[in-house]
XYZ file of C-alpha atoms in Angstrom:
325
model
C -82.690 -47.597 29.264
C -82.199 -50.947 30.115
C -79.748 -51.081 33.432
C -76.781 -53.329 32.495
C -75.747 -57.005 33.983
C -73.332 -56.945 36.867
C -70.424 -58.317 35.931
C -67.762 -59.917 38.602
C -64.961 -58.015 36.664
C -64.968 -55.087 34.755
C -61.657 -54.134 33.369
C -61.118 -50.503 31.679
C -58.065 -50.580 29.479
C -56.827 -52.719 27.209
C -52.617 -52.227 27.263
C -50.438 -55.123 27.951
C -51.739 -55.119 31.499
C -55.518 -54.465 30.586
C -55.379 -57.549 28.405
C -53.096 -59.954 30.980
C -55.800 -59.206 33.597
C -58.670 -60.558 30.728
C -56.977 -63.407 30.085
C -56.332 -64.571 33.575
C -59.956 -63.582 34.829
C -61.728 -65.233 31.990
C -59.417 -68.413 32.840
C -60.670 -67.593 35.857
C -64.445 -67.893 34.856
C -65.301 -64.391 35.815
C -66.730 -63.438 32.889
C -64.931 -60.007 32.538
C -66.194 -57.346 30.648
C -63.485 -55.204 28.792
C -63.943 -51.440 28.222
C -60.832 -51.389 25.833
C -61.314 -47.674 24.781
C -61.554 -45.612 21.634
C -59.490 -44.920 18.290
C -59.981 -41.774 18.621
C -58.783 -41.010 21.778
C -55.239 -40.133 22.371
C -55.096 -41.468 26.046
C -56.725 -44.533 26.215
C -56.933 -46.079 22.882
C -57.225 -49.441 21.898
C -54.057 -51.838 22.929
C -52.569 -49.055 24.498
C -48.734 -46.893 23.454
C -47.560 -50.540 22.256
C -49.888 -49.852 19.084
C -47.974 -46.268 18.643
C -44.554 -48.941 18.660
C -42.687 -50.459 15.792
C -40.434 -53.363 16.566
C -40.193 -54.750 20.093
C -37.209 -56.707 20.404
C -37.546 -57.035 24.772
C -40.486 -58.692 24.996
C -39.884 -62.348 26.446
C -40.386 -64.846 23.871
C -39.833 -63.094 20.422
C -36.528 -64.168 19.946
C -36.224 -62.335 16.513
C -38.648 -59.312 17.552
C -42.202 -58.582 16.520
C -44.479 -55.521 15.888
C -46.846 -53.734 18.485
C -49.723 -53.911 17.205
C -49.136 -57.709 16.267
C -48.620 -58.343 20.064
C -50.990 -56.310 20.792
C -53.347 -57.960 18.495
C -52.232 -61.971 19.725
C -52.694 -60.409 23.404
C -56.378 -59.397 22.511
C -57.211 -62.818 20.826
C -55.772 -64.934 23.518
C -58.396 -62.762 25.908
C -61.087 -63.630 23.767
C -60.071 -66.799 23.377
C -61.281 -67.909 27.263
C -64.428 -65.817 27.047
C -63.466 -62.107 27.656
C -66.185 -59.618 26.320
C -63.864 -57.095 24.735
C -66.396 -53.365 23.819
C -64.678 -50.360 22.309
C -65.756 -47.917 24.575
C -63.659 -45.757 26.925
C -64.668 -44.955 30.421
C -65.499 -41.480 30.548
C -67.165 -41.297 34.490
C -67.128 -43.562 37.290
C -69.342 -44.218 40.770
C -67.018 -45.943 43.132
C -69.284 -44.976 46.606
C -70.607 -48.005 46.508
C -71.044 -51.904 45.158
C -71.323 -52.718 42.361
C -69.338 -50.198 40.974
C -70.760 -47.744 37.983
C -68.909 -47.237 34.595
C -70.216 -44.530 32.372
C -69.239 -44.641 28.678
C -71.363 -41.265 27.864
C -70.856 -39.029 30.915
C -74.534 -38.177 30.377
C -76.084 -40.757 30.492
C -78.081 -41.525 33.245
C -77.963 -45.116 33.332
C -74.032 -46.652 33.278
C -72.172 -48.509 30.652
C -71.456 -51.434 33.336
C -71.345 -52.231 36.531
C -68.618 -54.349 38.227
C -68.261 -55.998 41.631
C -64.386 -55.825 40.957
C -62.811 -53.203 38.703
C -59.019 -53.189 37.860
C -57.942 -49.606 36.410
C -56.074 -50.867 33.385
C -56.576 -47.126 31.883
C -52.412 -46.380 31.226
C -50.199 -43.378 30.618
C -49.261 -41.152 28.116
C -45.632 -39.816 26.852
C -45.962 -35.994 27.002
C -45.054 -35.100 23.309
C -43.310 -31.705 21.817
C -46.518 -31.187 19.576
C -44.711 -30.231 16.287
C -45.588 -30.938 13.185
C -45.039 -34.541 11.795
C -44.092 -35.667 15.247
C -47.038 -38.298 15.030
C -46.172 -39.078 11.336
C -42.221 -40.151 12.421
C -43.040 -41.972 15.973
C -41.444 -45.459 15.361
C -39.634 -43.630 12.269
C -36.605 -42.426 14.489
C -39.279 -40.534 16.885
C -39.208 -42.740 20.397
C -40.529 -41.680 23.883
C -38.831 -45.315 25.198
C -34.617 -45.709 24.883
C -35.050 -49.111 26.534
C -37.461 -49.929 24.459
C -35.237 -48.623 21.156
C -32.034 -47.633 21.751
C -30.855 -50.607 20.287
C -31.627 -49.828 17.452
C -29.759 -46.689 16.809
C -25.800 -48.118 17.117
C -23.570 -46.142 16.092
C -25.652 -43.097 15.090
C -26.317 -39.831 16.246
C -29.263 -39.155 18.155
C -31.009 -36.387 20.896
C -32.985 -36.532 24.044
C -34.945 -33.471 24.585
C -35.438 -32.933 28.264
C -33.505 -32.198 31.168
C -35.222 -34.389 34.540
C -33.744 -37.567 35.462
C -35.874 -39.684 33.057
C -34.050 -37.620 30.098
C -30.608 -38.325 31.604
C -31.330 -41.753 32.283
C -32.226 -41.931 28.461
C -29.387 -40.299 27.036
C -27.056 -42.505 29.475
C -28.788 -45.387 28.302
C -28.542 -44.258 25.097
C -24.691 -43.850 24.949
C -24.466 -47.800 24.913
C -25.573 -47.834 21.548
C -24.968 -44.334 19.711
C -22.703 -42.553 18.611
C -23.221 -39.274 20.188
C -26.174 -38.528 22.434
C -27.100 -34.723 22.406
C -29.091 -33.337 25.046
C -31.368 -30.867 24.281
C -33.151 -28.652 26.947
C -34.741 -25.056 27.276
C -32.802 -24.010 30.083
C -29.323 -23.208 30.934
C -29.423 -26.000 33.555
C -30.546 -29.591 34.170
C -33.774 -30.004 36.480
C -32.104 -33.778 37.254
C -30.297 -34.632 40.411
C -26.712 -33.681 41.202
C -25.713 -37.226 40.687
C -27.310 -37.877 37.297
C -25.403 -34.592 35.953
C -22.157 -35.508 36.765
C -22.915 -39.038 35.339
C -23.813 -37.369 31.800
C -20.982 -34.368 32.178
C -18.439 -37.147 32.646
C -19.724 -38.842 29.680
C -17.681 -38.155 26.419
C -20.429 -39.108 24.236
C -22.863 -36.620 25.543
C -23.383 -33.329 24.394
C -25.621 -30.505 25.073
C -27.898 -27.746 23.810
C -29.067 -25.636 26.315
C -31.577 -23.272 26.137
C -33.222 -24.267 22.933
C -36.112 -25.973 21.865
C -37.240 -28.293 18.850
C -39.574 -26.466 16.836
C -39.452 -28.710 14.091
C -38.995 -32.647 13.091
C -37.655 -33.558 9.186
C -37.858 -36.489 7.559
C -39.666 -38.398 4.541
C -40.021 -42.046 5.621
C -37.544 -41.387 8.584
C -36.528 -39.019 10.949
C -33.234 -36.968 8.958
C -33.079 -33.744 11.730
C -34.510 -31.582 13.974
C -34.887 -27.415 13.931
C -33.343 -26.089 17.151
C -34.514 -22.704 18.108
C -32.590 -21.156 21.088
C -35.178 -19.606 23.056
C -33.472 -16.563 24.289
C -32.175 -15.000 21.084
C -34.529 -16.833 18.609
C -32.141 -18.292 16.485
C -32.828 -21.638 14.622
C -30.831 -24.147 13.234
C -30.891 -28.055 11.888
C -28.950 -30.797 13.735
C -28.975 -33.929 12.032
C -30.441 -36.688 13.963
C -31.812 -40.302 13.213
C -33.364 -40.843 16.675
C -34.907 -38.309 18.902
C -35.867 -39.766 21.873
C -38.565 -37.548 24.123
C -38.326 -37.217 27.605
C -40.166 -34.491 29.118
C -42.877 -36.964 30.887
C -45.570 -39.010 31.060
C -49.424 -38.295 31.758
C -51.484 -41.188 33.764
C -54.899 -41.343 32.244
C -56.437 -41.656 35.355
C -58.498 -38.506 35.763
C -61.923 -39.943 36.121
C -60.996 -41.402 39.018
C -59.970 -38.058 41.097
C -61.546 -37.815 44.166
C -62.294 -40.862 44.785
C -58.500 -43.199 44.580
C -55.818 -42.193 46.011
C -52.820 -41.014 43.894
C -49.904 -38.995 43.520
C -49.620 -35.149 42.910
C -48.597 -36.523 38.964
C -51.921 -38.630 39.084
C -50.768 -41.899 39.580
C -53.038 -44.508 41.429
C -51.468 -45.321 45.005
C -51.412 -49.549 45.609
C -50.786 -51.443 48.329
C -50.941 -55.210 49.171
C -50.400 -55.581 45.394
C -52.384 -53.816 43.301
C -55.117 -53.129 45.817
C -56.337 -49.132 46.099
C -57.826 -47.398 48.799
C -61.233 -48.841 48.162
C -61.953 -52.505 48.221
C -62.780 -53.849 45.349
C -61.033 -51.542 43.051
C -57.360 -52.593 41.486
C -54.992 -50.825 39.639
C -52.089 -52.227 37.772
C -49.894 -51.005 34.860
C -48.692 -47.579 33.358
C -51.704 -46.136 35.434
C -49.947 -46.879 38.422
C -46.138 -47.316 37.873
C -44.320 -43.881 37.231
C -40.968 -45.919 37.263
C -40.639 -48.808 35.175
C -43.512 -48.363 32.331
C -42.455 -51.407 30.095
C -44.660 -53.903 28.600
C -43.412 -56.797 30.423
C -43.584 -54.825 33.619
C -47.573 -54.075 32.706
C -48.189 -57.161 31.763
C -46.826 -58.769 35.168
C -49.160 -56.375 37.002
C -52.573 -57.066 35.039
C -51.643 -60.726 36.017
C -51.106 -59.290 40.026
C -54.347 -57.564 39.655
C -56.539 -60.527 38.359
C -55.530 -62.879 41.077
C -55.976 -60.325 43.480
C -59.648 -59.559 42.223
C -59.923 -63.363 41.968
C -58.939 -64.167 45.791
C -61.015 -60.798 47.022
C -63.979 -62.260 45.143
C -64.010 -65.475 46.474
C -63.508 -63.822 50.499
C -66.131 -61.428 49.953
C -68.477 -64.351 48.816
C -67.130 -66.626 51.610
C -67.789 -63.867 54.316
C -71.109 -63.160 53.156
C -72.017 -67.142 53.312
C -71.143 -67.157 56.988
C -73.534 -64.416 57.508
């Protein structure tokens, strides 16, 4: 097998900030090499969760809103527009011992996919889901994992937040802005969040609760009508009609080919410092993949940009400091 070109950037991901990084590094004239990942993979496809979104009405720009994929899609052609290589494959293994890096699309392989003197870990997050039936079918049909992203769009309705951490009270307090009533659901008797988020949403007259029950089931035809709540300590069920249910129960970093060898969290999110600079030099992380507290678009984008000039400037010192050798 023929052993691949170095590249000066390899980029694996191609969200919001997967695809900000392309276009500044191609700009750039680095050439960068896009591992954009797969349709058929649930944590690292193709243009990221904004291609799981309908409307987007808070990204900068769109003054009457546009659709995630769309952006998604004018994101991708603007990257290819200044010469970024864009290849659906997703990085399944990863060498980072040594310079250039290896990238493995086919984990057995013995020769890599690409090899990078600067990487930037584009490779996201994904929102935990309740794994019911027509959940998938009714995301962006009332089904949301993002209230910032769509509480707007719910005024004056009645809608649910299943979880009971601080992210699921920050939702449903969020949420109250718009809707009518905001109805927390969650399988225990007590919130997980802290003492001062709970008295934030028991003070809150449009907040209600449903404690130790579970959503076993979603209804709707083209959008969501209700949910089945089944408590689970006597194993009764009943419907409570809903037109937004917003989940909350967390968010997976797809960042597990790189254990062992980047530092990250005990939730598996990539540690930065100096920007978006890991633990080992020449490796950058930016987006979802490392940012368990904002996780919008604009926020991802902001940080591919961060992580291109970053690669940019440690590119041009490493080749400086090997000149005056």
């Amino acid at each position: 097998m023929t052993v691949p070109e170095t590249r000066d950037v390899v980029i694996l991901g191609s969200g919001p900030a997967g695809l900000t990084a392309a276009i500044y590094t191609a700009r750039a004239r680095l050439r960068p090499l896009v591992m954009e990942g797969e349709p058929s993979s649930t944590s690292d496809q193709p243009g990221g969760q904004l291609m799981l979104t309908t409307d987007i009405e808070n990204y900068p720009g769109f003054v009457d809103g546009i659709l995630g994929p769309q952006l998604m899609e004018r994101f991708r052609a603007q990257a290819e527009r200044f010469g970024a290589e864009l290849v659906t494959r997703r990085a399944t293994r990863v060498d980072l011992s040594e310079r250039p890096f290896a990238v493995w699309s086919d984990a057995s392989a013995t020769e890599p996919t690409a090899l990078a003197r600067g990487l930037i870990v584009a490779t996201g997050a994904r929102s935990l889901m309740l794994g019911v039936r027509d959940e998938d079918r009714l995301l962006g049909h009332g089904v949301s994992t993002c209230a910032t992203c769509d509480g707007f769009f719910f005024r004056e309705q009645d809608v649910g937040v299943v979880g009971g951490g601080d992210s699921a009270i920050e939702e449903a307090l969020f949420l109250t802005r718009f809707a009518r009533t905001v109805t927390i659901i969650h399988r225990r008797k007590e919130l997980r969040a802290s003492k001062i988020m709970q008295d934030r949403a028991f003070a809150n007259e449009k907040i209600a609760f449903r404690w130790d029950s579970v959503v076993t089931e979603v209804r709707g035809e083209q959008k969501l009508s209700g949910v089945v709540l089944t408590n689970v300590i006597s194993g009764n069920s009943d419907v409570l009609a809903l037109s937004g249910l917003f989940v909350a129960i967390g968010h997976q970093p797809s960042t597990r080919i790189f254990a062992g060898q980047l530092d990250m969290d005990e939730a598996g999110y990539i540690h930065t410092t100096i920007g978006t600079r890991t633990n080992v030099e020449g490796v950058f992380a930016c987006g979802d993949a490392q940012d368990r507290v904002y996780r919008q678009a604009v926020t991802a984008a902001g940080s591919g940009c961060m992580a291109a000039l970053d690669v940019e400037r440690w590119l041009g010192d490493t080749a400086a400091s090997l000149t005056d050798l």
